[in-house]
Amino acid sequence: MNHDRYDDAYISDILTRTRTIALLGASPNAARPSHGVMRFLLSRGYKVIPVNPGQAGKEILGQPVVGRLAEIGEPVDMIDVFRAAEYLDAVVDEVLQMKPLPKVLWGQLTVRDDAAAGRAEAAGIKVVMDRCPAIEIPRLGL
């Protein structure tokens, strides 16, 4: 897939079908973008599972934090990645170990690695990169 541009229908379909999101790189710091996005997603009715090894066993916005994707004890629809782009390939390695696989891998603003995206897509996972659901949901009127 060409990740330079996404059809609105593609993004809308993902965001309306998604119910459970693992937020990789969740922060307890209210000044961090991941915290604000997590708050927004929770306010929109999504179930959000924060993932952060430094916060494992604690809570962020009332949600219990897990240290790694492998520790999530339920299926997730989407992985929302708040990690630098150079880590996306390693994130895909972790994602491909999940059972069942998530339906979507979403890289936040500036998070783009086309080779990593290709690996995820080859496994049947939809990919969005360099976008933010907290921007896309209002933009699309969802």
Short mmCIF file of N, CA and C in Angstrom, two decimals:
data_model
loop_
_atom_site.label_atom_id
_atom_site.label_comp_id
_atom_site.label_asym_id
_atom_site.label_seq_id
_atom_site.Cartn_x
_atom_site.Cartn_y
_atom_site.Cartn_z
N MET A 1 0.84 -1.18 0.00
CA MET A 1 0.00 0.00 0.00
C MET A 1 0.88 1.25 0.00
N ASN A 2 0.44 2.26 -0.66
CA ASN A 2 1.13 3.54 -0.67
C ASN A 2 0.72 4.30 0.60
N HIS A 3 1.70 4.61 1.44
CA HIS A 3 1.39 5.27 2.70
C HIS A 3 1.60 6.78 2.65
N ASP A 4 1.70 7.32 1.45
CA ASP A 4 1.80 8.77 1.31
C ASP A 4 0.45 9.44 1.52
N ARG A 5 -0.62 8.72 1.21
CA ARG A 5 -1.96 9.27 1.31
C ARG A 5 -2.94 8.15 1.59
N TYR A 6 -3.93 8.40 2.43
CA TYR A 6 -4.96 7.42 2.74
C TYR A 6 -6.32 7.96 2.33
N ASP A 7 -7.14 7.09 1.76
CA ASP A 7 -8.52 7.48 1.48
C ASP A 7 -9.25 7.66 2.81
N ASP A 8 -10.13 8.63 2.87
CA ASP A 8 -10.91 8.85 4.09
C ASP A 8 -11.71 7.60 4.46
N ALA A 9 -12.19 6.88 3.46
CA ALA A 9 -12.98 5.67 3.73
C ALA A 9 -12.14 4.60 4.44
N TYR A 10 -10.87 4.50 4.08
CA TYR A 10 -9.97 3.53 4.71
C TYR A 10 -9.80 3.86 6.19
N ILE A 11 -9.50 5.12 6.49
CA ILE A 11 -9.32 5.56 7.87
C ILE A 11 -10.62 5.44 8.65
N SER A 12 -11.71 5.87 8.06
CA SER A 12 -13.02 5.82 8.71
C SER A 12 -13.41 4.38 9.06
N ASP A 13 -13.18 3.46 8.12
CA ASP A 13 -13.51 2.06 8.35
C ASP A 13 -12.72 1.51 9.54
N ILE A 14 -11.44 1.83 9.59
CA ILE A 14 -10.61 1.37 10.71
C ILE A 14 -11.13 1.92 12.02
N LEU A 15 -11.38 3.21 12.07
CA LEU A 15 -11.76 3.85 13.34
C LEU A 15 -13.17 3.48 13.79
N THR A 16 -14.05 3.12 12.88
CA THR A 16 -15.40 2.72 13.29
C THR A 16 -15.47 1.24 13.66
N ARG A 17 -14.58 0.43 13.14
CA ARG A 17 -14.58 -1.01 13.48
C ARG A 17 -13.75 -1.31 14.73
N THR A 18 -12.83 -0.45 15.03
CA THR A 18 -11.95 -0.66 16.18
C THR A 18 -12.70 -0.43 17.48
N ARG A 19 -12.49 -1.32 18.43
CA ARG A 19 -13.08 -1.19 19.76
C ARG A 19 -12.00 -1.18 20.85
N THR A 20 -10.98 -2.04 20.69
CA THR A 20 -9.93 -2.18 21.70
C THR A 20 -8.59 -1.77 21.10
N ILE A 21 -7.91 -0.85 21.78
CA ILE A 21 -6.65 -0.30 21.30
C ILE A 21 -5.56 -0.52 22.35
N ALA A 22 -4.43 -1.09 21.92
CA ALA A 22 -3.24 -1.13 22.77
C ALA A 22 -2.42 0.11 22.43
N LEU A 23 -2.20 0.97 23.40
CA LEU A 23 -1.47 2.22 23.18
C LEU A 23 -0.04 2.04 23.66
N LEU A 24 0.85 1.78 22.70
CA LEU A 24 2.25 1.48 22.97
C LEU A 24 3.02 2.78 23.18
N GLY A 25 3.57 2.94 24.37
CA GLY A 25 4.26 4.17 24.71
C GLY A 25 3.38 5.12 25.51
N ALA A 26 2.36 4.58 26.13
CA ALA A 26 1.46 5.39 26.97
C ALA A 26 2.25 6.05 28.09
N SER A 27 1.89 7.29 28.41
CA SER A 27 2.60 8.02 29.45
C SER A 27 1.62 8.51 30.53
N PRO A 28 2.07 8.46 31.79
CA PRO A 28 1.24 9.03 32.87
C PRO A 28 1.34 10.55 32.92
N ASN A 29 2.27 11.13 32.17
CA ASN A 29 2.50 12.57 32.17
C ASN A 29 1.46 13.26 31.29
N ALA A 30 0.61 14.07 31.90
CA ALA A 30 -0.47 14.73 31.16
C ALA A 30 0.03 15.65 30.07
N ALA A 31 1.28 16.05 30.10
CA ALA A 31 1.84 16.93 29.08
C ALA A 31 2.28 16.16 27.83
N ARG A 32 2.34 14.85 27.90
CA ARG A 32 2.80 14.03 26.77
C ARG A 32 1.65 13.78 25.80
N PRO A 33 1.93 13.79 24.49
CA PRO A 33 0.88 13.54 23.50
C PRO A 33 0.16 12.20 23.70
N SER A 34 0.90 11.17 24.08
CA SER A 34 0.25 9.86 24.25
C SER A 34 -0.83 9.91 25.33
N HIS A 35 -0.60 10.69 26.37
CA HIS A 35 -1.58 10.82 27.46
C HIS A 35 -2.86 11.48 26.95
N GLY A 36 -2.69 12.57 26.20
CA GLY A 36 -3.85 13.28 25.65
C GLY A 36 -4.63 12.43 24.67
N VAL A 37 -3.92 11.70 23.83
CA VAL A 37 -4.60 10.83 22.86
C VAL A 37 -5.33 9.71 23.58
N MET A 38 -4.69 9.14 24.60
CA MET A 38 -5.37 8.08 25.36
C MET A 38 -6.63 8.62 26.01
N ARG A 39 -6.56 9.81 26.61
CA ARG A 39 -7.75 10.41 27.23
C ARG A 39 -8.84 10.61 26.19
N PHE A 40 -8.47 11.11 25.02
CA PHE A 40 -9.44 11.34 23.95
C PHE A 40 -10.10 10.02 23.52
N LEU A 41 -9.29 8.99 23.29
CA LEU A 41 -9.84 7.70 22.85
C LEU A 41 -10.78 7.11 23.90
N LEU A 42 -10.41 7.19 25.16
CA LEU A 42 -11.29 6.72 26.23
C LEU A 42 -12.61 7.50 26.23
N SER A 43 -12.53 8.81 26.01
CA SER A 43 -13.75 9.63 26.00
C SER A 43 -14.66 9.29 24.84
N ARG A 44 -14.10 8.69 23.81
CA ARG A 44 -14.89 8.29 22.63
C ARG A 44 -15.39 6.85 22.73
N GLY A 45 -15.17 6.21 23.86
CA GLY A 45 -15.73 4.89 24.09
C GLY A 45 -14.83 3.72 23.71
N TYR A 46 -13.62 4.00 23.29
CA TYR A 46 -12.69 2.91 22.99
C TYR A 46 -12.16 2.33 24.29
N LYS A 47 -11.89 1.04 24.29
CA LYS A 47 -11.15 0.42 25.40
C LYS A 47 -9.68 0.62 25.05
N VAL A 48 -8.91 1.19 25.96
CA VAL A 48 -7.50 1.47 25.71
C VAL A 48 -6.65 0.74 26.75
N ILE A 49 -5.71 -0.05 26.27
CA ILE A 49 -4.78 -0.77 27.13
C ILE A 49 -3.42 -0.08 27.02
N PRO A 50 -2.99 0.62 28.07
CA PRO A 50 -1.69 1.28 28.00
C PRO A 50 -0.55 0.26 28.11
N VAL A 51 0.47 0.46 27.26
CA VAL A 51 1.63 -0.43 27.25
C VAL A 51 2.88 0.43 27.46
N ASN A 52 3.58 0.17 28.58
CA ASN A 52 4.79 0.92 28.89
C ASN A 52 5.56 0.13 29.94
N PRO A 53 6.74 -0.40 29.59
CA PRO A 53 7.47 -1.23 30.56
C PRO A 53 7.83 -0.50 31.85
N GLY A 54 8.06 0.79 31.79
CA GLY A 54 8.40 1.55 32.98
C GLY A 54 7.23 1.83 33.89
N GLN A 55 6.01 1.59 33.41
CA GLN A 55 4.80 1.84 34.19
C GLN A 55 4.01 0.57 34.47
N ALA A 56 4.54 -0.59 34.07
CA ALA A 56 3.83 -1.86 34.23
C ALA A 56 3.38 -2.05 35.68
N GLY A 57 2.14 -2.49 35.83
CA GLY A 57 1.57 -2.72 37.15
C GLY A 57 0.91 -1.49 37.76
N LYS A 58 1.11 -0.35 37.15
CA LYS A 58 0.48 0.89 37.62
C LYS A 58 -0.76 1.15 36.77
N GLU A 59 -1.34 2.32 36.92
CA GLU A 59 -2.49 2.72 36.11
C GLU A 59 -2.20 4.05 35.43
N ILE A 60 -2.72 4.19 34.22
CA ILE A 60 -2.74 5.47 33.51
C ILE A 60 -4.19 5.73 33.15
N LEU A 61 -4.69 6.89 33.58
CA LEU A 61 -6.08 7.26 33.35
C LEU A 61 -7.05 6.15 33.78
N GLY A 62 -6.71 5.51 34.90
CA GLY A 62 -7.56 4.47 35.46
C GLY A 62 -7.47 3.12 34.78
N GLN A 63 -6.57 2.98 33.80
CA GLN A 63 -6.43 1.73 33.07
C GLN A 63 -5.14 1.03 33.50
N PRO A 64 -5.20 -0.28 33.79
CA PRO A 64 -3.98 -0.98 34.20
C PRO A 64 -2.97 -1.07 33.05
N VAL A 65 -1.71 -0.80 33.38
CA VAL A 65 -0.64 -0.78 32.39
C VAL A 65 0.05 -2.14 32.33
N VAL A 66 0.31 -2.59 31.10
CA VAL A 66 1.12 -3.79 30.88
C VAL A 66 2.48 -3.34 30.34
N GLY A 67 3.49 -4.18 30.53
CA GLY A 67 4.84 -3.83 30.13
C GLY A 67 5.15 -4.08 28.67
N ARG A 68 4.49 -5.07 28.09
CA ARG A 68 4.76 -5.43 26.69
C ARG A 68 3.48 -5.91 26.02
N LEU A 69 3.47 -5.86 24.71
CA LEU A 69 2.30 -6.33 23.95
C LEU A 69 1.98 -7.78 24.29
N ALA A 70 3.00 -8.60 24.50
CA ALA A 70 2.80 -10.02 24.79
C ALA A 70 2.04 -10.25 26.10
N GLU A 71 2.00 -9.24 26.96
CA GLU A 71 1.32 -9.38 28.25
C GLU A 71 -0.17 -9.05 28.20
N ILE A 72 -0.65 -8.61 27.05
CA ILE A 72 -2.06 -8.28 26.93
C ILE A 72 -2.85 -9.58 26.88
N GLY A 73 -3.81 -9.72 27.76
CA GLY A 73 -4.53 -10.97 27.91
C GLY A 73 -5.83 -11.08 27.13
N GLU A 74 -5.99 -10.26 26.11
CA GLU A 74 -7.21 -10.30 25.31
C GLU A 74 -6.90 -9.83 23.89
N PRO A 75 -7.78 -10.13 22.95
CA PRO A 75 -7.54 -9.65 21.58
C PRO A 75 -7.65 -8.12 21.52
N VAL A 76 -6.82 -7.52 20.69
CA VAL A 76 -6.90 -6.08 20.46
C VAL A 76 -7.13 -5.84 18.97
N ASP A 77 -7.86 -4.80 18.67
CA ASP A 77 -8.13 -4.46 17.28
C ASP A 77 -7.00 -3.66 16.66
N MET A 78 -6.40 -2.77 17.46
CA MET A 78 -5.42 -1.84 16.92
C MET A 78 -4.28 -1.62 17.90
N ILE A 79 -3.06 -1.53 17.37
CA ILE A 79 -1.90 -1.10 18.13
C ILE A 79 -1.61 0.33 17.70
N ASP A 80 -1.67 1.26 18.63
CA ASP A 80 -1.38 2.67 18.37
C ASP A 80 0.03 2.94 18.91
N VAL A 81 0.96 3.26 18.01
CA VAL A 81 2.38 3.30 18.35
C VAL A 81 2.87 4.73 18.60
N PHE A 82 3.25 4.98 19.85
CA PHE A 82 3.92 6.21 20.25
C PHE A 82 5.38 5.87 20.56
N ARG A 83 6.09 5.42 19.56
CA ARG A 83 7.53 5.14 19.66
C ARG A 83 8.16 5.77 18.44
N ALA A 84 9.43 6.09 18.51
CA ALA A 84 10.13 6.68 17.37
C ALA A 84 10.13 5.71 16.18
N ALA A 85 10.15 6.29 14.99
CA ALA A 85 10.06 5.50 13.76
C ALA A 85 11.11 4.40 13.69
N GLU A 86 12.29 4.63 14.21
CA GLU A 86 13.34 3.60 14.12
C GLU A 86 13.01 2.34 14.91
N TYR A 87 12.03 2.40 15.78
CA TYR A 87 11.61 1.22 16.55
C TYR A 87 10.44 0.47 15.94
N LEU A 88 9.88 0.99 14.85
CA LEU A 88 8.68 0.37 14.30
C LEU A 88 8.93 -1.05 13.81
N ASP A 89 10.11 -1.32 13.27
CA ASP A 89 10.41 -2.68 12.81
C ASP A 89 10.37 -3.66 13.98
N ALA A 90 10.95 -3.28 15.12
CA ALA A 90 10.93 -4.15 16.31
C ALA A 90 9.51 -4.28 16.84
N VAL A 91 8.72 -3.21 16.74
CA VAL A 91 7.32 -3.28 17.15
C VAL A 91 6.58 -4.30 16.29
N VAL A 92 6.83 -4.28 15.00
CA VAL A 92 6.18 -5.26 14.11
C VAL A 92 6.58 -6.68 14.52
N ASP A 93 7.83 -6.90 14.90
CA ASP A 93 8.23 -8.22 15.39
C ASP A 93 7.34 -8.65 16.55
N GLU A 94 7.11 -7.75 17.51
CA GLU A 94 6.26 -8.06 18.66
C GLU A 94 4.81 -8.29 18.24
N VAL A 95 4.32 -7.45 17.35
CA VAL A 95 2.93 -7.55 16.89
C VAL A 95 2.69 -8.89 16.22
N LEU A 96 3.64 -9.33 15.42
CA LEU A 96 3.47 -10.59 14.68
C LEU A 96 3.48 -11.81 15.60
N GLN A 97 3.91 -11.65 16.85
CA GLN A 97 3.86 -12.73 17.83
C GLN A 97 2.53 -12.80 18.56
N MET A 98 1.71 -11.78 18.41
CA MET A 98 0.43 -11.73 19.13
C MET A 98 -0.55 -12.73 18.54
N LYS A 99 -1.33 -13.35 19.40
CA LYS A 99 -2.36 -14.29 18.97
C LYS A 99 -3.66 -13.94 19.66
N PRO A 100 -4.72 -13.59 18.97
CA PRO A 100 -4.74 -13.37 17.52
C PRO A 100 -4.03 -12.07 17.15
N LEU A 101 -3.69 -11.95 15.88
CA LEU A 101 -3.07 -10.72 15.40
C LEU A 101 -4.06 -9.56 15.48
N PRO A 102 -3.56 -8.37 15.77
CA PRO A 102 -4.46 -7.21 15.70
C PRO A 102 -4.83 -6.94 14.24
N LYS A 103 -5.89 -6.23 14.04
CA LYS A 103 -6.33 -5.92 12.68
C LYS A 103 -5.58 -4.73 12.10
N VAL A 104 -5.08 -3.85 12.99
CA VAL A 104 -4.49 -2.58 12.54
C VAL A 104 -3.23 -2.25 13.34
N LEU A 105 -2.24 -1.73 12.63
CA LEU A 105 -1.06 -1.14 13.24
C LEU A 105 -1.07 0.33 12.85
N TRP A 106 -1.13 1.20 13.83
CA TRP A 106 -1.26 2.64 13.59
C TRP A 106 -0.03 3.34 14.14
N GLY A 107 0.76 3.97 13.28
CA GLY A 107 1.92 4.75 13.70
C GLY A 107 1.54 6.21 13.85
N GLN A 108 1.82 6.77 15.00
CA GLN A 108 1.47 8.16 15.29
C GLN A 108 2.26 9.12 14.40
N LEU A 109 2.00 10.41 14.56
CA LEU A 109 2.68 11.43 13.76
C LEU A 109 4.19 11.23 13.82
N THR A 110 4.83 11.26 12.67
CA THR A 110 6.26 11.04 12.42
C THR A 110 6.69 9.58 12.51
N VAL A 111 5.79 8.68 12.83
CA VAL A 111 6.14 7.26 12.94
C VAL A 111 5.84 6.58 11.60
N ARG A 112 6.91 6.39 10.81
CA ARG A 112 6.75 5.77 9.50
C ARG A 112 7.98 4.94 9.17
N ASP A 113 7.73 3.71 8.74
CA ASP A 113 8.76 2.80 8.25
C ASP A 113 8.06 1.89 7.24
N ASP A 114 8.25 2.17 5.96
CA ASP A 114 7.54 1.45 4.92
C ASP A 114 7.88 -0.04 4.89
N ALA A 115 9.14 -0.39 5.17
CA ALA A 115 9.51 -1.82 5.18
C ALA A 115 8.79 -2.55 6.31
N ALA A 116 8.75 -1.95 7.49
CA ALA A 116 8.04 -2.55 8.62
C ALA A 116 6.56 -2.68 8.30
N ALA A 117 5.99 -1.64 7.69
CA ALA A 117 4.58 -1.68 7.31
C ALA A 117 4.32 -2.82 6.34
N GLY A 118 5.22 -3.02 5.40
CA GLY A 118 5.07 -4.10 4.43
C GLY A 118 5.03 -5.47 5.09
N ARG A 119 5.85 -5.65 6.12
CA ARG A 119 5.85 -6.92 6.86
C ARG A 119 4.51 -7.13 7.56
N ALA A 120 3.99 -6.08 8.17
CA ALA A 120 2.70 -6.19 8.86
C ALA A 120 1.59 -6.48 7.85
N GLU A 121 1.61 -5.76 6.74
CA GLU A 121 0.58 -5.96 5.71
C GLU A 121 0.64 -7.36 5.11
N ALA A 122 1.84 -7.90 4.97
CA ALA A 122 1.98 -9.27 4.45
C ALA A 122 1.32 -10.29 5.37
N ALA A 123 1.19 -9.94 6.65
CA ALA A 123 0.53 -10.81 7.63
C ALA A 123 -0.97 -10.53 7.72
N GLY A 124 -1.46 -9.59 6.89
CA GLY A 124 -2.89 -9.30 6.87
C GLY A 124 -3.31 -8.17 7.79
N ILE A 125 -2.36 -7.40 8.29
CA ILE A 125 -2.66 -6.30 9.20
C ILE A 125 -2.73 -5.00 8.39
N LYS A 126 -3.79 -4.24 8.58
CA LYS A 126 -3.89 -2.92 7.95
C LYS A 126 -2.93 -1.98 8.66
N VAL A 127 -2.36 -1.05 7.90
CA VAL A 127 -1.38 -0.12 8.47
C VAL A 127 -1.73 1.32 8.13
N VAL A 128 -1.59 2.17 9.13
CA VAL A 128 -1.68 3.62 8.98
C VAL A 128 -0.45 4.19 9.66
N MET A 129 0.23 5.12 8.99
CA MET A 129 1.42 5.73 9.59
C MET A 129 1.37 7.24 9.46
N ASP A 130 2.05 7.90 10.40
CA ASP A 130 2.17 9.35 10.41
C ASP A 130 0.80 10.04 10.48
N ARG A 131 -0.09 9.46 11.27
CA ARG A 131 -1.43 10.01 11.50
C ARG A 131 -1.77 9.85 12.96
N CYS A 132 -2.76 10.60 13.41
CA CYS A 132 -3.21 10.51 14.79
C CYS A 132 -4.72 10.31 14.81
N PRO A 133 -5.20 9.27 15.49
CA PRO A 133 -6.65 9.06 15.55
C PRO A 133 -7.39 10.22 16.22
N ALA A 134 -6.73 10.91 17.15
CA ALA A 134 -7.38 12.04 17.82
C ALA A 134 -7.53 13.23 16.88
N ILE A 135 -6.83 13.24 15.78
CA ILE A 135 -7.01 14.24 14.73
C ILE A 135 -8.00 13.73 13.69
N GLU A 136 -7.86 12.47 13.33
CA GLU A 136 -8.68 11.89 12.26
C GLU A 136 -10.15 11.74 12.66
N ILE A 137 -10.43 11.36 13.89
CA ILE A 137 -11.82 11.16 14.32
C ILE A 137 -12.64 12.44 14.17
N PRO A 138 -12.18 13.58 14.71
CA PRO A 138 -12.95 14.82 14.50
C PRO A 138 -12.96 15.27 13.04
N ARG A 139 -11.84 15.10 12.35
CA ARG A 139 -11.77 15.53 10.95
C ARG A 139 -12.80 14.80 10.10
N LEU A 140 -12.99 13.51 10.40
CA LEU A 140 -13.94 12.70 9.64
C LEU A 140 -15.36 12.75 10.20
N GLY A 141 -15.54 13.45 11.31
CA GLY A 141 -16.86 13.56 11.92
C GLY A 141 -17.34 12.26 12.55
N LEU A 142 -16.42 11.47 13.05
CA LEU A 142 -16.79 10.17 13.66
C LEU A 142 -17.09 10.31 15.14
#
